[in-house]
Amino acid sequence: VIATGVAMPVVSLGTGGGDVGNRSVVRGAVRDWLLVAGGRGIDTAADYDNEDLVGDALADAAAAGVQREEIFLTTKQPGPLGYDATLASLEASLGRLRTTWVDLFLVHFPDPANATTPAEARQLRQDTWRAMEHLRASGKARAVGVSNFEVTHLKDVLDVATVVPAVNQVLFNPVKADMELLAFCDRWGITLEAWSPLGGHDSRHGEVLNLPLMRRVAAAHGVSTAQVALRWALQHGIVLTAGTTNPAHMSTNLDLWDFRLTDDEVAAISALTPPRGRSAPGALLRGGAGLGSGARV
C-alpha cells in the first residue's frame, strides 16, 4: 500500500530501457506481461515516447478480458514543470494512454530544465508538487510521487507538502544501493521503487548476475541470480520495475515468494555496493542510453 486505498504491485514491467525500450516491441511486451505472465503493474513516461503504444496494449488487454481497473499504471512527466504545465502534462499523457486516470504519476527528474538559480529550481519543485497534490485530489492520479530525487530534493517537496510523495523511483540494485536515501524515505513513509534492479543501467547487468556471491546464493535456494537480486530488494521493502520482452523472464521476475534470503545473505549482497558507489540518482543523464532490465531513468 503506497497511499490510502492504493495498493501497488511489487513488480511492474518497465518500458523505458533495454530491449523493451524499443517502440517496435513495447505493445507486444506489455500485452505479454498482462496476458501471458499475469503481471499487473506497468511503468511508462512521457520521455519514453511510448505512452501511445502502452495505450494500445491496454486496449488489447481489455479486449482479452483484463480491464483497466485491474492494472496499476504509472507514468511520469519530464521534471518540475510548474503548476499549470504539470496539470497540462498529465492531461496529455492521459490522452496518449487513452485512459481517464493513472494509478501513479511521478515527477521524473528533480532538476527543472529552465531554472537558472537554485532558488528558482526549488520554487519550481514546490509549485509542481502543489499541482501533483491537486491531481491526486481530482482523481486523475490515484497516487503521486517523484523519481530520481535525492534527499535535498525531497526536503524541498516536504517543506510544502500536505501529501507526502507516495513513491521515489530511483536506481537501486546490488552494486548501486543508496541506503541513506532508503532510510530517509522509510522515515517519511515514502516507498522506494527500484529501476534497473538487475544492474543493467550501465552495462553491468551481466556483471551483477554473474558475481560469484550471487551465483552461490542462487544455487543455495534453487533460483536464478536475477531472482536473488529482486528478492534482495524486496527484503529491503522496495518495489520493483524491471523490463523484458521475454515472457519466461517476466514469469521469473514475478516468482519471488517461494524463498527468502537469510539475514547474512542480504547483508553480503548489500556489501557489493562500494562505499563511494552510491550514485546520486538526480545526476544521472537523461535519455538512458544503454539501459537494460529496468525502466529508463
GROMACS .gro file of C-alpha atoms in nm:
model
  297
    1VAL     CA    1   0.000   0.000   0.000
    2ILE     CA    2   0.159   0.327  -0.113
    3ALA     CA    3  -0.126   0.561  -0.020
    4THR     CA    4  -0.468   0.541   0.141
    5GLY     CA    5  -0.666   0.291  -0.060
    6VAL     CA    6  -0.390   0.246  -0.320
    7ALA     CA    7  -0.212  -0.090  -0.340
    8MET     CA    8   0.079  -0.117  -0.582
    9PRO     CA    9   0.211  -0.443  -0.730
   10VAL     CA   10   0.559  -0.523  -0.603
   11VAL     CA   11   0.682  -0.584  -0.959
   12SER     CA   12   0.595  -0.369  -1.260
   13LEU     CA   13   0.703  -0.401  -1.621
   14GLY     CA   14   0.941  -0.120  -1.712
   15THR     CA   15   0.909   0.008  -2.069
   16GLY     CA   16   1.193   0.259  -2.086
   17GLY     CA   17   1.515   0.069  -2.142
   18GLY     CA   18   1.689  -0.232  -2.286
   19ASP     CA   19   1.502  -0.446  -2.538
   20VAL     CA   20   1.160  -0.337  -2.413
   21GLY     CA   21   1.255   0.028  -2.470
   22ASN     CA   22   1.229  -0.018  -2.848
   23ARG     CA   23   0.900   0.123  -2.979
   24SER     CA   24   0.858  -0.174  -3.210
   25VAL     CA   25   0.824  -0.419  -2.921
   26VAL     CA   26   0.651  -0.220  -2.646
   27ARG     CA   27   0.294  -0.310  -2.736
   28GLY     CA   28   0.370  -0.682  -2.754
   29ALA     CA   29   0.575  -0.679  -2.435
   30VAL     CA   30   0.300  -0.509  -2.235
   31ARG     CA   31   0.042  -0.745  -2.382
   32ASP     CA   32   0.253  -1.049  -2.288
   33TRP     CA   33   0.309  -0.910  -1.939
   34LEU     CA   34  -0.064  -0.874  -1.883
   35LEU     CA   35  -0.200  -1.175  -2.069
   36VAL     CA   36   0.077  -1.438  -2.053
   37ALA     CA   37   0.279  -1.369  -1.738
   38GLY     CA   38  -0.013  -1.230  -1.539
   39GLY     CA   39   0.164  -0.912  -1.428
   40ARG     CA   40  -0.046  -0.609  -1.348
   41GLY     CA   41   0.195  -0.316  -1.295
   42ILE     CA   42   0.312  -0.112  -1.596
   43ASP     CA   43   0.565   0.172  -1.586
   44THR     CA   44   0.596   0.430  -1.865
   45ALA     CA   45   0.677   0.800  -1.902
   46ALA     CA   46   0.630   1.091  -2.137
   47ASP     CA   47   1.005   1.084  -2.203
   48TYR     CA   48   0.989   0.721  -2.319
   49ASP     CA   49   0.781   0.820  -2.624
   50ASN     CA   50   0.568   0.507  -2.593
   51GLU     CA   51   0.258   0.605  -2.395
   52ASP     CA   52   0.050   0.563  -2.713
   53LEU     CA   53   0.176   0.206  -2.752
   54VAL     CA   54   0.105   0.127  -2.388
   55GLY     CA   55  -0.245   0.260  -2.452
   56ASP     CA   56  -0.277   0.021  -2.748
   57ALA     CA   57  -0.171  -0.269  -2.524
   58LEU     CA   58  -0.424  -0.168  -2.259
   59ALA     CA   59  -0.693  -0.183  -2.526
   60ASP     CA   60  -0.568  -0.527  -2.633
   61ALA     CA   61  -0.583  -0.644  -2.273
   62ALA     CA   62  -0.936  -0.511  -2.227
   63ALA     CA   63  -1.048  -0.697  -2.539
   64ALA     CA   64  -0.900  -1.014  -2.386
   65GLY     CA   65  -1.079  -0.959  -2.056
   66VAL     CA   66  -0.822  -0.774  -1.842
   67GLN     CA   67  -0.989  -0.446  -1.758
   68ARG     CA   68  -0.822  -0.114  -1.681
   69GLU     CA   69  -0.927  -0.136  -1.314
   70GLU     CA   70  -0.713  -0.450  -1.273
   71ILE     CA   71  -0.397  -0.273  -1.395
   72PHE     CA   72  -0.166  -0.044  -1.199
   73LEU     CA   73  -0.044   0.218  -1.446
   74THR     CA   74   0.245   0.455  -1.372
   75THR     CA   75   0.357   0.741  -1.592
   76LYS     CA   76   0.587   1.038  -1.541
   77GLN     CA   77   0.620   1.396  -1.653
   78PRO     CA   78   0.973   1.507  -1.752
   79GLY     CA   79   1.055   1.718  -1.445
   80PRO     CA   80   0.936   2.009  -1.230
   81LEU     CA   81   0.733   2.198  -1.491
   82GLY     CA   82   0.548   2.438  -1.260
   83TYR     CA   83   0.183   2.433  -1.159
   84ASP     CA   84  -0.012   2.487  -1.481
   85ALA     CA   85   0.228   2.289  -1.701
   86THR     CA   86   0.204   1.993  -1.465
   87LEU     CA   87  -0.173   1.985  -1.497
   88ALA     CA   88  -0.140   2.002  -1.875
   89SER     CA   89   0.128   1.732  -1.877
   90LEU     CA   90  -0.097   1.473  -1.715
   91GLU     CA   91  -0.382   1.562  -1.949
   92ALA     CA   92  -0.152   1.498  -2.245
   93SER     CA   93  -0.037   1.164  -2.100
   94LEU     CA   94  -0.394   1.055  -2.035
   95GLY     CA   95  -0.478   1.131  -2.396
   96ARG     CA   96  -0.188   0.925  -2.527
   97LEU     CA   97  -0.267   0.639  -2.289
   98ARG     CA   98  -0.640   0.663  -2.369
   99THR     CA   99  -0.742   0.640  -2.006
  100THR     CA  100  -0.909   0.880  -1.764
  101TRP     CA  101  -0.670   0.819  -1.476
  102VAL     CA  102  -0.329   0.683  -1.382
  103ASP     CA  103  -0.260   0.495  -1.063
  104LEU     CA  104   0.072   0.669  -1.001
  105PHE     CA  105   0.202   0.994  -1.150
  106LEU     CA  106   0.566   1.083  -1.093
  107VAL     CA  107   0.793   1.381  -1.147
  108HIS     CA  108   1.062   1.205  -1.350
  109PHE     CA  109   1.364   1.421  -1.260
  110PRO     CA  110   1.425   1.674  -0.981
  111ASP     CA  111   1.604   1.945  -1.179
  112PRO     CA  112   1.394   2.182  -1.391
  113ALA     CA  113   1.519   2.231  -1.744
  114ASN     CA  114   1.461   2.607  -1.736
  115ALA     CA  115   1.575   2.707  -1.386
  116THR     CA  116   1.868   2.949  -1.370
  117THR     CA  117   1.927   2.952  -0.993
  118PRO     CA  118   1.892   2.701  -0.706
  119ALA     CA  119   1.614   2.916  -0.560
  120GLU     CA  120   1.423   2.906  -0.886
  121ALA     CA  121   1.466   2.529  -0.909
  122ARG     CA  122   1.338   2.488  -0.554
  123GLN     CA  123   1.035   2.706  -0.631
  124LEU     CA  124   0.953   2.505  -0.941
  125ARG     CA  125   0.976   2.178  -0.746
  126GLN     CA  126   0.739   2.316  -0.486
  127ASP     CA  127   0.492   2.463  -0.737
  128THR     CA  128   0.496   2.134  -0.926
  129TRP     CA  129   0.423   1.941  -0.609
  130ARG     CA  130   0.122   2.159  -0.533
  131ALA     CA  131  -0.010   2.067  -0.877
  132MET     CA  132   0.059   1.699  -0.811
  133GLU     CA  133  -0.150   1.720  -0.495
  134HIS     CA  134  -0.430   1.883  -0.695
  135LEU     CA  135  -0.419   1.600  -0.950
  136ARG     CA  136  -0.441   1.344  -0.671
  137ALA     CA  137  -0.741   1.522  -0.520
  138SER     CA  138  -0.907   1.534  -0.862
  139GLY     CA  139  -0.880   1.156  -0.904
  140LYS     CA  140  -0.682   1.180  -1.226
  141ALA     CA  141  -0.386   1.035  -1.037
  142ARG     CA  142  -0.467   0.795  -0.755
  143ALA     CA  143  -0.121   0.849  -0.605
  144VAL     CA  144   0.162   1.091  -0.678
  145GLY     CA  145   0.535   1.073  -0.627
  146VAL     CA  146   0.880   1.150  -0.763
  147SER     CA  147   1.167   0.981  -0.941
  148ASN     CA  148   1.545   1.018  -0.916
  149PHE     CA  149   1.509   1.258  -0.621
  150GLU     CA  150   1.790   1.288  -0.370
  151VAL     CA  151   1.732   1.381  -0.007
  152THR     CA  152   1.780   1.753  -0.073
  153HIS     CA  153   1.514   1.748  -0.345
  154LEU     CA  154   1.275   1.554  -0.124
  155LYS     CA  155   1.319   1.811   0.152
  156ASP     CA  156   1.215   2.088  -0.088
  157VAL     CA  157   0.892   1.899  -0.158
  158LEU     CA  158   0.829   1.803   0.204
  159ASP     CA  159   0.860   2.167   0.313
  160VAL     CA  160   0.532   2.247   0.133
  161ALA     CA  161   0.363   1.907   0.105
  162THR     CA  162   0.027   1.832   0.256
  163VAL     CA  163   0.055   1.489   0.090
  164VAL     CA  164   0.388   1.309   0.124
  165PRO     CA  165   0.516   1.158  -0.204
  166ALA     CA  166   0.393   0.801  -0.221
  167VAL     CA  167   0.695   0.676  -0.417
  168ASN     CA  168   1.051   0.775  -0.507
  169GLN     CA  169   1.162   0.569  -0.806
  170VAL     CA  170   1.542   0.551  -0.821
  171LEU     CA  171   1.832   0.342  -0.942
  172PHE     CA  172   1.876   0.063  -0.686
  173ASN     CA  173   2.044  -0.275  -0.725
  174PRO     CA  174   2.314  -0.480  -0.551
  175VAL     CA  175   2.600  -0.268  -0.688
  176LYS     CA  176   2.421   0.070  -0.673
  177ALA     CA  177   2.232   0.090  -0.345
  178ASP     CA  178   2.187   0.422  -0.165
  179MET     CA  179   2.098   0.303   0.184
  180GLU     CA  180   2.093   0.658   0.326
  181LEU     CA  181   1.824   0.756   0.076
  182LEU     CA  182   1.632   0.438   0.157
  183ALA     CA  183   1.645   0.520   0.529
  184PHE     CA  184   1.525   0.877   0.469
  185CYS     CA  185   1.233   0.754   0.259
  186ASP     CA  186   1.146   0.495   0.522
  187ARG     CA  187   1.132   0.764   0.790
  188TRP     CA  188   0.884   0.966   0.584
  189GLY     CA  189   0.674   0.671   0.468
  190ILE     CA  190   0.788   0.709   0.107
  191THR     CA  191   0.806   0.378  -0.080
  192LEU     CA  192   1.132   0.335  -0.269
  193GLU     CA  193   1.088   0.182  -0.613
  194ALA     CA  194   1.392   0.040  -0.792
  195TRP     CA  195   1.451   0.094  -1.159
  196SER     CA  196   1.721  -0.123  -1.316
  197PRO     CA  197   1.708  -0.367  -1.022
  198LEU     CA  198   1.923  -0.617  -1.214
  199GLY     CA  199   2.201  -0.368  -1.279
  200GLY     CA  200   2.152  -0.305  -1.650
  201HIS     CA  201   2.170   0.076  -1.641
  202ASP     CA  202   2.543   0.091  -1.725
  203SER     CA  203   2.601  -0.243  -1.899
  204ARG     CA  204   2.670  -0.413  -1.565
  205HIS     CA  205   2.373  -0.648  -1.598
  206GLY     CA  206   2.589  -0.950  -1.675
  207GLU     CA  207   2.842  -0.850  -1.412
  208VAL     CA  208   2.583  -0.829  -1.134
  209LEU     CA  209   2.410  -1.153  -1.223
  210ASN     CA  210   2.735  -1.344  -1.267
  211LEU     CA  211   2.906  -1.235  -0.946
  212PRO     CA  212   3.024  -1.542  -0.752
  213LEU     CA  213   2.826  -1.436  -0.445
  214MET     CA  214   2.504  -1.406  -0.645
  215ARG     CA  215   2.564  -1.746  -0.801
  216ARG     CA  216   2.628  -1.910  -0.464
  217VAL     CA  217   2.313  -1.764  -0.312
  218ALA     CA  218   2.107  -1.861  -0.616
  219ALA     CA  219   2.235  -2.219  -0.600
  220ALA     CA  220   2.156  -2.239  -0.230
  221HIS     CA  221   1.791  -2.154  -0.298
  222GLY     CA  222   1.749  -2.322  -0.636
  223VAL     CA  223   1.663  -1.998  -0.814
  224SER     CA  224   1.822  -1.768  -1.071
  225THR     CA  225   2.062  -1.485  -0.987
  226ALA     CA  226   1.801  -1.243  -1.124
  227GLN     CA  227   1.552  -1.373  -0.868
  228VAL     CA  228   1.813  -1.328  -0.595
  229ALA     CA  229   1.867  -0.963  -0.695
  230LEU     CA  230   1.494  -0.893  -0.698
  231ARG     CA  231   1.430  -1.077  -0.373
  232TRP     CA  232   1.715  -0.884  -0.205
  233ALA     CA  233   1.544  -0.557  -0.298
  234LEU     CA  234   1.205  -0.682  -0.177
  235GLN     CA  235   1.353  -0.772   0.160
  236HIS     CA  236   1.464  -0.409   0.188
  237GLY     CA  237   1.098  -0.306   0.148
  238ILE     CA  238   1.149  -0.188  -0.209
  239VAL     CA  239   0.911  -0.234  -0.501
  240LEU     CA  240   1.048  -0.301  -0.849
  241THR     CA  241   1.018  -0.209  -1.213
  242ALA     CA  242   1.202  -0.446  -1.445
  243GLY     CA  243   1.187  -0.457  -1.823
  244THR     CA  244   1.200  -0.759  -2.052
  245THR     CA  245   1.033  -0.877  -2.372
  246ASN     CA  246   1.077  -1.243  -2.280
  247PRO     CA  247   0.759  -1.398  -2.132
  248ALA     CA  248   0.965  -1.660  -1.947
  249HIS     CA  249   1.173  -1.388  -1.783
  250MET     CA  250   0.853  -1.199  -1.699
  251SER     CA  251   0.722  -1.503  -1.516
  252THR     CA  252   1.054  -1.550  -1.334
  253ASN     CA  253   1.050  -1.185  -1.224
  254LEU     CA  254   0.712  -1.247  -1.064
  255ASP     CA  255   0.815  -1.574  -0.896
  256LEU     CA  256   0.975  -1.436  -0.580
  257TRP     CA  257   0.766  -1.576  -0.298
  258ASP     CA  258   0.879  -1.936  -0.253
  259PHE     CA  259   1.215  -1.850  -0.100
  260ARG     CA  260   1.363  -1.597   0.141
  261LEU     CA  261   1.723  -1.480   0.174
  262THR     CA  262   1.888  -1.517   0.512
  263ASP     CA  263   1.995  -1.206   0.701
  264ASP     CA  264   2.358  -1.294   0.628
  265GLU     CA  265   2.285  -1.325   0.256
  266VAL     CA  266   2.107  -0.988   0.249
  267ALA     CA  267   2.399  -0.824   0.430
  268ALA     CA  268   2.658  -0.983   0.199
  269ILE     CA  269   2.472  -0.870  -0.114
  270SER     CA  270   2.428  -0.520   0.029
  271ALA     CA  271   2.804  -0.502   0.076
  272LEU     CA  272   2.851  -0.532  -0.302
  273THR     CA  273   2.784  -0.158  -0.330
  274PRO     CA  274   3.122   0.016  -0.285
  275PRO     CA  275   3.136   0.285  -0.014
  276ARG     CA  276   3.159   0.551  -0.285
  277GLY     CA  277   2.924   0.367  -0.520
  278ARG     CA  278   2.606   0.531  -0.410
  279SER     CA  279   2.530   0.731  -0.721
  280ALA     CA  280   2.330   1.050  -0.685
  281PRO     CA  281   2.017   0.946  -0.879
  282GLY     CA  282   1.929   1.301  -0.984
  283ALA     CA  283   2.266   1.341  -1.152
  284LEU     CA  284   2.207   1.059  -1.400
  285LEU     CA  285   2.186   1.161  -1.762
  286ARG     CA  286   1.852   1.186  -1.933
  287GLY     CA  287   1.783   0.952  -2.218
  288GLY     CA  288   1.908   0.628  -2.065
  289ALA     CA  289   2.134   0.512  -2.345
  290GLY     CA  290   2.245   0.155  -2.285
  291LEU     CA  291   1.990   0.078  -2.017
  292GLY     CA  292   1.860  -0.271  -1.962
  293SER     CA  293   1.646  -0.473  -1.721
  294GLY     CA  294   1.456  -0.175  -1.595
  295ALA     CA  295   1.287   0.150  -1.676
  296ARG     CA  296   1.490   0.423  -1.836
  297VAL     CA  297   1.598   0.688  -1.585
   0.00000   0.00000   0.00000
